[in-house]
PDB file of C-alpha atoms and ligand atoms in Angstrom:
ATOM      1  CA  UNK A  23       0.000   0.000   0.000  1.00 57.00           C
ATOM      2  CA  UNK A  24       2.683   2.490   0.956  1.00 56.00           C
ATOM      3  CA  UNK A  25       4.837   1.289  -2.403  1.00 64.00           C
ATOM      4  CA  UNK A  26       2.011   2.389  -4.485  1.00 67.00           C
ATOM      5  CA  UNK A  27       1.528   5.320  -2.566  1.00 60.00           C
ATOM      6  CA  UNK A  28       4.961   6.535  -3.071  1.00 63.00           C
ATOM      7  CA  UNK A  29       4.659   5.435  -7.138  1.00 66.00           C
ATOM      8  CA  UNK A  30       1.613   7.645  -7.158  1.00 70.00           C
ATOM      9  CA  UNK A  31       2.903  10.348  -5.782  1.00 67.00           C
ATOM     10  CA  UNK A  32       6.397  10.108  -7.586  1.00 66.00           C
ATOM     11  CA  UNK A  33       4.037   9.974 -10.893  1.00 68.00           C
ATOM     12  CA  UNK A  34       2.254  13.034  -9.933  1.00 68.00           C
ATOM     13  CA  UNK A  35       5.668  14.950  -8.964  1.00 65.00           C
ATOM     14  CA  UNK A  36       6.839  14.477 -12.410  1.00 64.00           C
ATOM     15  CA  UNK A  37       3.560  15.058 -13.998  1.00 65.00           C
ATOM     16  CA  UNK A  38       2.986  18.389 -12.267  1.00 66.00           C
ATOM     17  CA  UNK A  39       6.829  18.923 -13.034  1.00 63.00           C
ATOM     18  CA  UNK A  40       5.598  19.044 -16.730  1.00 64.00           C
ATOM     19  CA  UNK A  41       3.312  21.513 -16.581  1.00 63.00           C
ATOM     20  CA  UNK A  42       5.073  23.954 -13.943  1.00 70.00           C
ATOM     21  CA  UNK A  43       8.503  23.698 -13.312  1.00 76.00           C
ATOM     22  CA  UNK A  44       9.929  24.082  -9.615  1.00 85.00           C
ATOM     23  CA  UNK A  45      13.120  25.811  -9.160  1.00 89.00           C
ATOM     24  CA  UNK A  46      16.043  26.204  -6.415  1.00 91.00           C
ATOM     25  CA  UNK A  47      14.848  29.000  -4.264  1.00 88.00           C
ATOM     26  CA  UNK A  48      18.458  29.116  -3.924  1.00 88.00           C
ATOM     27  CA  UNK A  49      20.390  29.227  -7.492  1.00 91.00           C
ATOM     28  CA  UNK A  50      16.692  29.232  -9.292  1.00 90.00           C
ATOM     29  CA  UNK A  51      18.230  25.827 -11.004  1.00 91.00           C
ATOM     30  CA  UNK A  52      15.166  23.447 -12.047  1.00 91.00           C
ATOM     31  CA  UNK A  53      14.579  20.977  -9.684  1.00 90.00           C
ATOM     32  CA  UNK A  54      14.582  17.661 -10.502  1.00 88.00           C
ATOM     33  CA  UNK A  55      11.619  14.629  -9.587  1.00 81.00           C
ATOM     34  CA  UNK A  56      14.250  13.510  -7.007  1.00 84.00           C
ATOM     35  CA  UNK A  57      15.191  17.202  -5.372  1.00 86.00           C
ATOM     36  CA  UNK A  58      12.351  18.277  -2.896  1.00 84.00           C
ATOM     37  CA  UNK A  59      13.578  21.302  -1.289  1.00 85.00           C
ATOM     38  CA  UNK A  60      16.890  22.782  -2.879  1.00 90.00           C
ATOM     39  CA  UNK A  61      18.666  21.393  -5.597  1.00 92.00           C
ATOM     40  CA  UNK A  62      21.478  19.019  -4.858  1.00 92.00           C
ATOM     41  CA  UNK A  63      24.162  21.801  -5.036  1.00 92.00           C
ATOM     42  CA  UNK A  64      22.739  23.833  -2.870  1.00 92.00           C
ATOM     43  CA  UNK A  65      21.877  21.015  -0.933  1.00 93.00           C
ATOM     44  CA  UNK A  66      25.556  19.749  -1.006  1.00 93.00           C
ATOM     45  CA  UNK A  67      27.022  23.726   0.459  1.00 93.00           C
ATOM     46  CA  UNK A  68      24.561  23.586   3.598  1.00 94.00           C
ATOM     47  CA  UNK A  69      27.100  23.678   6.992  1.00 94.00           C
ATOM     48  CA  UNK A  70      26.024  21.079   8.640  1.00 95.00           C
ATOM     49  CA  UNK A  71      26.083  20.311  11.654  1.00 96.00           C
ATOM     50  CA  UNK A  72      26.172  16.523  12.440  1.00 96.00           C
ATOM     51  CA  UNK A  73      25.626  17.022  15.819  1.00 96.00           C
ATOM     52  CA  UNK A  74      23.229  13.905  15.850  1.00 96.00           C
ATOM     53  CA  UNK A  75      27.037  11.849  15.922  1.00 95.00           C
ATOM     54  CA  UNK A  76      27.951  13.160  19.285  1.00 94.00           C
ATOM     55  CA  UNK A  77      25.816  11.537  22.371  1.00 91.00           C
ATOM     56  CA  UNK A  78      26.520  15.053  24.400  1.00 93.00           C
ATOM     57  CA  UNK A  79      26.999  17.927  21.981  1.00 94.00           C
ATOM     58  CA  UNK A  80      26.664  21.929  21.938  1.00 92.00           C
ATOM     59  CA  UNK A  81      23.257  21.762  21.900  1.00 94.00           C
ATOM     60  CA  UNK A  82      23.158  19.832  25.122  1.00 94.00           C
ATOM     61  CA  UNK A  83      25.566  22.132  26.511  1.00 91.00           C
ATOM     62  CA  UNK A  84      22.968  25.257  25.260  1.00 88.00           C
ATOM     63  CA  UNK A  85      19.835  24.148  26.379  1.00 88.00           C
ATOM     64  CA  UNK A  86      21.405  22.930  29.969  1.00 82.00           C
ATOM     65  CA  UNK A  87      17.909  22.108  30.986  1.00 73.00           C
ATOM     66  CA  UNK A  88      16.991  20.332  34.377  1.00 80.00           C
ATOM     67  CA  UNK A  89      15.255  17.506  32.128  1.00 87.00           C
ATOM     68  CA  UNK A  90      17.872  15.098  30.761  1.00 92.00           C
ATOM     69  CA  UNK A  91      17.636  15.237  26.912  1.00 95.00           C
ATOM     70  CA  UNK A  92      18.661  11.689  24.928  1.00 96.00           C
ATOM     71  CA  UNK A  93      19.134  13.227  21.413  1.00 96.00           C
ATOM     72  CA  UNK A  94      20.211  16.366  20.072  1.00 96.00           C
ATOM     73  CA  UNK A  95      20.438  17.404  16.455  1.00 97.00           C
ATOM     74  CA  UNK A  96      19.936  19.595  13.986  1.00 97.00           C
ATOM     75  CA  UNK A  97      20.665  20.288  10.240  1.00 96.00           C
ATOM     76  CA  UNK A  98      22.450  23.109   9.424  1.00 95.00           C
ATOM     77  CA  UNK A  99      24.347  25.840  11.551  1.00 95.00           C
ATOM     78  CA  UNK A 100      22.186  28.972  11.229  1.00 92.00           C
ATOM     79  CA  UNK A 101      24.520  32.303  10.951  1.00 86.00           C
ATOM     80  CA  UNK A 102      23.698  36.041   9.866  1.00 79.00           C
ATOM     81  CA  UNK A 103      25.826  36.144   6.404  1.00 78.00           C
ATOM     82  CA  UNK A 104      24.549  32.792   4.739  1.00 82.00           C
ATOM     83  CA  UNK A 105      21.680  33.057   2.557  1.00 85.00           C
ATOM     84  CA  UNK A 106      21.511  29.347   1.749  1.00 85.00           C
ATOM     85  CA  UNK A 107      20.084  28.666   5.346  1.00 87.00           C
ATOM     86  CA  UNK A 108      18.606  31.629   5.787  1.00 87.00           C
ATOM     87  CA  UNK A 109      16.126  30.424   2.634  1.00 86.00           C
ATOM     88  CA  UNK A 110      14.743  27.437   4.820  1.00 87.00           C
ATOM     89  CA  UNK A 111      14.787  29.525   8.023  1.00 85.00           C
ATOM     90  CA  UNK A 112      12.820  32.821   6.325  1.00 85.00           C
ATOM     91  CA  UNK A 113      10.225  30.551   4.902  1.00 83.00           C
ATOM     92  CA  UNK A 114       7.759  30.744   7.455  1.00 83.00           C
ATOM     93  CA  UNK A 115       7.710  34.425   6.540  1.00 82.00           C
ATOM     94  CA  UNK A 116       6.983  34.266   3.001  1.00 84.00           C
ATOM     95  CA  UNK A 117       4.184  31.609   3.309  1.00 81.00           C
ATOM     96  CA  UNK A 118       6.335  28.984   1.894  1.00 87.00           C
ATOM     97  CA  UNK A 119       5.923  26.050   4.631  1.00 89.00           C
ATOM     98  CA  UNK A 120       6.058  23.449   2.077  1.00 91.00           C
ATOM     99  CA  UNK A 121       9.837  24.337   1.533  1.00 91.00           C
ATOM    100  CA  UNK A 122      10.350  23.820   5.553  1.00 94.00           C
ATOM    101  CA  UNK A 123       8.462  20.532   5.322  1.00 95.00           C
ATOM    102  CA  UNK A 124       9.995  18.937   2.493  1.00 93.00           C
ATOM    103  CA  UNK A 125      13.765  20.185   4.108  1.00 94.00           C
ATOM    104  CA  UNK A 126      12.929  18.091   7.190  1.00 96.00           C
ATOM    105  CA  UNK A 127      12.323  14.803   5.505  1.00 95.00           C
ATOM    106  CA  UNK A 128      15.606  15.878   2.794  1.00 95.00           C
ATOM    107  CA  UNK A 129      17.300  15.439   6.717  1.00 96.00           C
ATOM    108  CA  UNK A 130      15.515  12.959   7.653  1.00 97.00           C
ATOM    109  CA  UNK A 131      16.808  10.867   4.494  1.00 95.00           C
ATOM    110  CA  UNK A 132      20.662  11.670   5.489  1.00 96.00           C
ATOM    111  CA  UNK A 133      20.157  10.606   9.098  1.00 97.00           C
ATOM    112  CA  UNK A 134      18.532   7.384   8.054  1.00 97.00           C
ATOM    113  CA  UNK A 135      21.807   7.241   5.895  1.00 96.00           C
ATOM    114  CA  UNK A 136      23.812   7.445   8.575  1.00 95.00           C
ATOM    115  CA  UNK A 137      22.365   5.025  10.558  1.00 95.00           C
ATOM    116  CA  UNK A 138      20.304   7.627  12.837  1.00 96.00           C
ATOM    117  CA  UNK A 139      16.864   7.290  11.514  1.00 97.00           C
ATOM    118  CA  UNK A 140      14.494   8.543  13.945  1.00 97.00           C
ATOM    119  CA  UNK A 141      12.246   6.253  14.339  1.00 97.00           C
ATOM    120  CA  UNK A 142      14.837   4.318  16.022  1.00 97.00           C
ATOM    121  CA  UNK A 143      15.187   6.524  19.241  1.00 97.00           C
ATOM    122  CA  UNK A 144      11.834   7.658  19.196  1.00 98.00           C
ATOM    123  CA  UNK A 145       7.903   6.386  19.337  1.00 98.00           C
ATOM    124  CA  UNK A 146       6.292   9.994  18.339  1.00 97.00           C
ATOM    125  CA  UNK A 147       7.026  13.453  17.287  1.00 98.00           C
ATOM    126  CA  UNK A 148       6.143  16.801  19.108  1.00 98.00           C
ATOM    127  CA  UNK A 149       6.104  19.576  17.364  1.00 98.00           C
ATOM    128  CA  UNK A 150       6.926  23.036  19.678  1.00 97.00           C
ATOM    129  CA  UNK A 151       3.643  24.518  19.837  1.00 96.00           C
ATOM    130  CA  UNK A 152       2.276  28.413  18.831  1.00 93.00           C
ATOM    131  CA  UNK A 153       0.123  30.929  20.442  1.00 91.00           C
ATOM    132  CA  UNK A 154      -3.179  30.401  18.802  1.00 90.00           C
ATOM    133  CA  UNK A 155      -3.323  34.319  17.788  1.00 89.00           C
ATOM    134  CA  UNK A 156       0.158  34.015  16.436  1.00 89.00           C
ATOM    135  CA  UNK A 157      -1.069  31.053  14.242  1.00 88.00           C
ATOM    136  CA  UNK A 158      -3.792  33.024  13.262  1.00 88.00           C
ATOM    137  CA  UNK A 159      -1.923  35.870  12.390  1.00 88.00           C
ATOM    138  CA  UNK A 160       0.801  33.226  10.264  1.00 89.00           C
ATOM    139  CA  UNK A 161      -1.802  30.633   9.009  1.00 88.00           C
ATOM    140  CA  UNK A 162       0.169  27.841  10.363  1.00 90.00           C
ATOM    141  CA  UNK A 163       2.964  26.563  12.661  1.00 94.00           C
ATOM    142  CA  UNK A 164       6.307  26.088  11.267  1.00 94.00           C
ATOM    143  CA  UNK A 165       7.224  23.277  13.589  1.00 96.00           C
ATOM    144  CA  UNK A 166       3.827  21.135  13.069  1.00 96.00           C
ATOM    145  CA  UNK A 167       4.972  21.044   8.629  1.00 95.00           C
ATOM    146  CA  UNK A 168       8.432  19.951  10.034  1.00 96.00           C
ATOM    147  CA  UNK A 169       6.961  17.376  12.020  1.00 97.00           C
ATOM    148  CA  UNK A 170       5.028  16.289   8.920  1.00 97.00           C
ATOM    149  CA  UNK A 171       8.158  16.052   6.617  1.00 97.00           C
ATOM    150  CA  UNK A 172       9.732  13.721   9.323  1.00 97.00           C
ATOM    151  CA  UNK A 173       6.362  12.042   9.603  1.00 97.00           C
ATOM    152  CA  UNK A 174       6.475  11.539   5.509  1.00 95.00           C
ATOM    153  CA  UNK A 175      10.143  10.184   5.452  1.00 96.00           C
ATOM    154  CA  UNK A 176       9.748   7.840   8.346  1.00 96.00           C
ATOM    155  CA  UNK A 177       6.789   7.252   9.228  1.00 96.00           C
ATOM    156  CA  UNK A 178       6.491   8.886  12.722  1.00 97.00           C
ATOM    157  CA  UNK A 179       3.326   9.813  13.926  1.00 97.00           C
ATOM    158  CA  UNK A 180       2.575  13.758  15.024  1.00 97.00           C
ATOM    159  CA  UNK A 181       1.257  14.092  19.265  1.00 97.00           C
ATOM    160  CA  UNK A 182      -0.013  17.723  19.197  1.00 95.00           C
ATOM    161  CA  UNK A 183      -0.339  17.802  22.987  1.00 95.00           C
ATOM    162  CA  UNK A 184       1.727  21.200  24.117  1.00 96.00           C
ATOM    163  CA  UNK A 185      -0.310  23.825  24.199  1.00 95.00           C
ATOM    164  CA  UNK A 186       1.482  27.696  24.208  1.00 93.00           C
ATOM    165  CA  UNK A 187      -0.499  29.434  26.755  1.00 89.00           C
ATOM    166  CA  UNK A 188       0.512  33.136  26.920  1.00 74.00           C
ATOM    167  CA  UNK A 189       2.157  34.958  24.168  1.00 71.00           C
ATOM    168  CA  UNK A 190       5.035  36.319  25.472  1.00 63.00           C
ATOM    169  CA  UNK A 191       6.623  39.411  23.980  1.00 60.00           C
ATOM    170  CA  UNK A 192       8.564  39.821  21.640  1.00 60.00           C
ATOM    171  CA  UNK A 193      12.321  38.274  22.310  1.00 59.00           C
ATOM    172  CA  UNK A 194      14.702  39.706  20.064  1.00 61.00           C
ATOM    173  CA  UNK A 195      16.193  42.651  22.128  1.00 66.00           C
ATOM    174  CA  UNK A 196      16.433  40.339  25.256  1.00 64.00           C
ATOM    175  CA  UNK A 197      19.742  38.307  26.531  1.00 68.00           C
ATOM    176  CA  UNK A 198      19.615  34.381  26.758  1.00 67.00           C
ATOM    177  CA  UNK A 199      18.673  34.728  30.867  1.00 69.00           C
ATOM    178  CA  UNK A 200      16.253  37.406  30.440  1.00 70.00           C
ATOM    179  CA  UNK A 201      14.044  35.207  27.389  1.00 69.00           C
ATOM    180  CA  UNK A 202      13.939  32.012  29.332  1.00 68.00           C
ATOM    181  CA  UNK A 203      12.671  33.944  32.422  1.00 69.00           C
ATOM    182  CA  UNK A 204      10.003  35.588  29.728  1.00 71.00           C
ATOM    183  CA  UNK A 205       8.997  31.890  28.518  1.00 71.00           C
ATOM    184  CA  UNK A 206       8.850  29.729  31.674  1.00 72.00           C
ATOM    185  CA  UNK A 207       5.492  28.376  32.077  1.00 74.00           C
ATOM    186  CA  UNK A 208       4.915  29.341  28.772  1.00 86.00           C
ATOM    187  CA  UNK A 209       3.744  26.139  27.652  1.00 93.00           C
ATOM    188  CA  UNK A 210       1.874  23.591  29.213  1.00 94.00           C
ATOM    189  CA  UNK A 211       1.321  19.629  28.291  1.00 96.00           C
ATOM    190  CA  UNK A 212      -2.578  19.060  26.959  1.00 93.00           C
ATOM    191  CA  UNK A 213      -2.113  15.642  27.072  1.00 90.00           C
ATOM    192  CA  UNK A 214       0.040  13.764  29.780  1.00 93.00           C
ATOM    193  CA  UNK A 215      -1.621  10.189  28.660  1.00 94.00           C
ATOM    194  CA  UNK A 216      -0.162  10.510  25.136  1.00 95.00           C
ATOM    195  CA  UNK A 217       3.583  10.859  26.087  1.00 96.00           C
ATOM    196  CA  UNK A 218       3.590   8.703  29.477  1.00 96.00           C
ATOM    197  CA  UNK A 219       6.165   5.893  28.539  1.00 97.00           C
ATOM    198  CA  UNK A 220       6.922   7.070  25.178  1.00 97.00           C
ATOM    199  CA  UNK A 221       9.857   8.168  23.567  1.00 98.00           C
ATOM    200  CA  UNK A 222       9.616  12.212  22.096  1.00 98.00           C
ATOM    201  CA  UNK A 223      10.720  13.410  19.492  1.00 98.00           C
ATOM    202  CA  UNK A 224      10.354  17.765  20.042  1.00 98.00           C
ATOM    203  CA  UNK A 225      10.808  19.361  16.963  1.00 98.00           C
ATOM    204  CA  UNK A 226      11.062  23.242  15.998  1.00 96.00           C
ATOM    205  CA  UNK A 227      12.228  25.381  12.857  1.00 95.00           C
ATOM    206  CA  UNK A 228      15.477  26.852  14.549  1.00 93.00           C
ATOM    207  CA  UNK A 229      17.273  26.892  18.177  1.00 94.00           C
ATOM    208  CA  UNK A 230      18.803  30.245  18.938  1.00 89.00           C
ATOM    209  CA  UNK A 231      19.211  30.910  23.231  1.00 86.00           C
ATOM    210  CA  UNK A 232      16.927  27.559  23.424  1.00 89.00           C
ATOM    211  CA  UNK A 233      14.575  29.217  25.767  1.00 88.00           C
ATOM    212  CA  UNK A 234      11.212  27.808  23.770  1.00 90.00           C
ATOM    213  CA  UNK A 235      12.670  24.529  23.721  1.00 93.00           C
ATOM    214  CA  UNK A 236      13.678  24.380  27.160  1.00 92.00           C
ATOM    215  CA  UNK A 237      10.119  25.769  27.939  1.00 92.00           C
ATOM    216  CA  UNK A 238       8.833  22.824  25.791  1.00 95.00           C
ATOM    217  CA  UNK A 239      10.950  20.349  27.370  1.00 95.00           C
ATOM    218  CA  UNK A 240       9.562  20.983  30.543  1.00 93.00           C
ATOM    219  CA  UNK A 241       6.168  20.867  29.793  1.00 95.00           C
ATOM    220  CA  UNK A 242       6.919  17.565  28.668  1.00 96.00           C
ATOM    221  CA  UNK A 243       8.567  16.252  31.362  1.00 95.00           C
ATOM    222  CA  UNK A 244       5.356  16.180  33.474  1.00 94.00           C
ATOM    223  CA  UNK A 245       4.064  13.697  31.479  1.00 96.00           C
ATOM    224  CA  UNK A 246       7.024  11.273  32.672  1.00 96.00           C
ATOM    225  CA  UNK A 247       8.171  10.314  28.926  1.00 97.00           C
ATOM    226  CA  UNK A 248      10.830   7.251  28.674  1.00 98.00           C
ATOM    227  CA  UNK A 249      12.603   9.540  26.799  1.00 97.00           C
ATOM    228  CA  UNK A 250      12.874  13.406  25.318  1.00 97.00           C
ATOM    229  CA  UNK A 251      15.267  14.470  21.981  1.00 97.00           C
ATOM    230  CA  UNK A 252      15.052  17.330  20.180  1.00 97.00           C
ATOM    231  CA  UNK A 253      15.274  18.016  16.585  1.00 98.00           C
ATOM    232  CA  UNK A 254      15.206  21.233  14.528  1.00 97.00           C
ATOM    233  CA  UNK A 255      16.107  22.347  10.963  1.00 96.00           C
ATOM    234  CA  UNK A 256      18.754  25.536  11.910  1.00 95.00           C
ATOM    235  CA  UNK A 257      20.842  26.145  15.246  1.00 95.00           C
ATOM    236  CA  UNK A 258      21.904  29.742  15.506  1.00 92.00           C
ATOM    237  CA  UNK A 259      25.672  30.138  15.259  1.00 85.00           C
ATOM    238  CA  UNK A 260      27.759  33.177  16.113  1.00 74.00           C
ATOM    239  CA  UNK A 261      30.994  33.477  14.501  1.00 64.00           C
TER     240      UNK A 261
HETATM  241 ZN1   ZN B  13      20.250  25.412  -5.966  1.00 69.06          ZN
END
């Protein structure tokens, strides 16, 4: 059933490939059937980070949360200067999610690769909830597509039980201490049945200070998971 899925939707890829061509947002190259996101190129110049080899790496040593996180990973380092990542990152401001979804299962498909697919280490996938008037205001939450790209290349299913309950202001003029003190409590678990036991899998767009994910992490951890790892497409980098 899921072979001739896959044929069905590889026919309809190429037939809607016919009539309008997709291009590299980032070289404006035509994509081919096979290239979902960026073309292969641009695909092949993305820093990565390959964090997901190391069992305690920076992003452990970031987040430094209370709650003991298994895995940490994410794609590419995200720095001010590189358009290439900023073209995934931006997305969810020029109503392109389908770019963000189809990056996460392009990573998805390298970690499997290397022996790291995620449905190894984990049972479900969480993504890092929105304020409902944010959402509104968007149309949609970055982190639930990115869940559904990792959902479409393994086969994870999606537990939408966090729940952002206050929007907190805006964050971009305030130090790493000051933005997790503006987002504790932010976030509360809907449903503590649905992760009891199981192993998470939190996923968001970017990391920058970490506070959301630390805020998310905790919410989690009331619902006594067997295990927590985080996943995300960017991790801010300053060099
Ligand atoms: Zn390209």
């Amino acid at each position: 059933m899921q072979t001739a899925c896959r044929i069905l939707q590889f026919i309809r890829t190429a037939l809607t490939d016919m009539v309008w061509p997709r291009c590299c947002p980032a070289c404006g190259r035509t994509l081919t059937q096979r290239e979902a996101c960026l073309c292969i190129s641009c695909i092949y110049r993305l820093p990565r980070t390959q964090l997901h080899q190391s069992d305690f790496n920076e992003l452990h040593h970031k987040l430094g949360s209370h709650t003991r996180i298994d895995k940490a990973m994410a794609w590419f380092w995200y720095y001010r200067g590189n358009d290439l990542t900023s073209i995934i990152i931006d997305a969810k401001y020029h109503d392109t999610p389908r770019l963000i979804r189809d990056a996460a299962a392009e990573y998805v498909g390298e970690l499997t690769d290397e022996g790291c697919n995620p449905a190894s280490f984990a049972d479900l996938t969480v993504p890092v909830p929105m304020h409902w008037s944010k959402r509104i205001a968007r149309g949609y939450n970055q982190a639930e597509w990115i869940a559904d790209g990792i959902r479409r290349a393994c086969g994870l299913p999606i537990a939408h039980c966090l729940e952002a309950t206050r929007r907190h202001r805006t964050q971009t003029r305030l130090s790493a201490v000051e933005r997790r003190k503006n987002l504790q409590g932010s976030i509360s678990l809907r449903r503590p049945d649905i992760v009891a036991g199981r192993r998470i899998l939190l996923v968001d767009d970017i990391i920058t200070t970490g506070a959301t994910m630390i805020a998310a992490v905790e919410a989690l951890a009331q619902g006594n998971p067997a295990s927590i790892s985080i996943l995300t497409l960017g991790a801010a980098k300053k060099i």
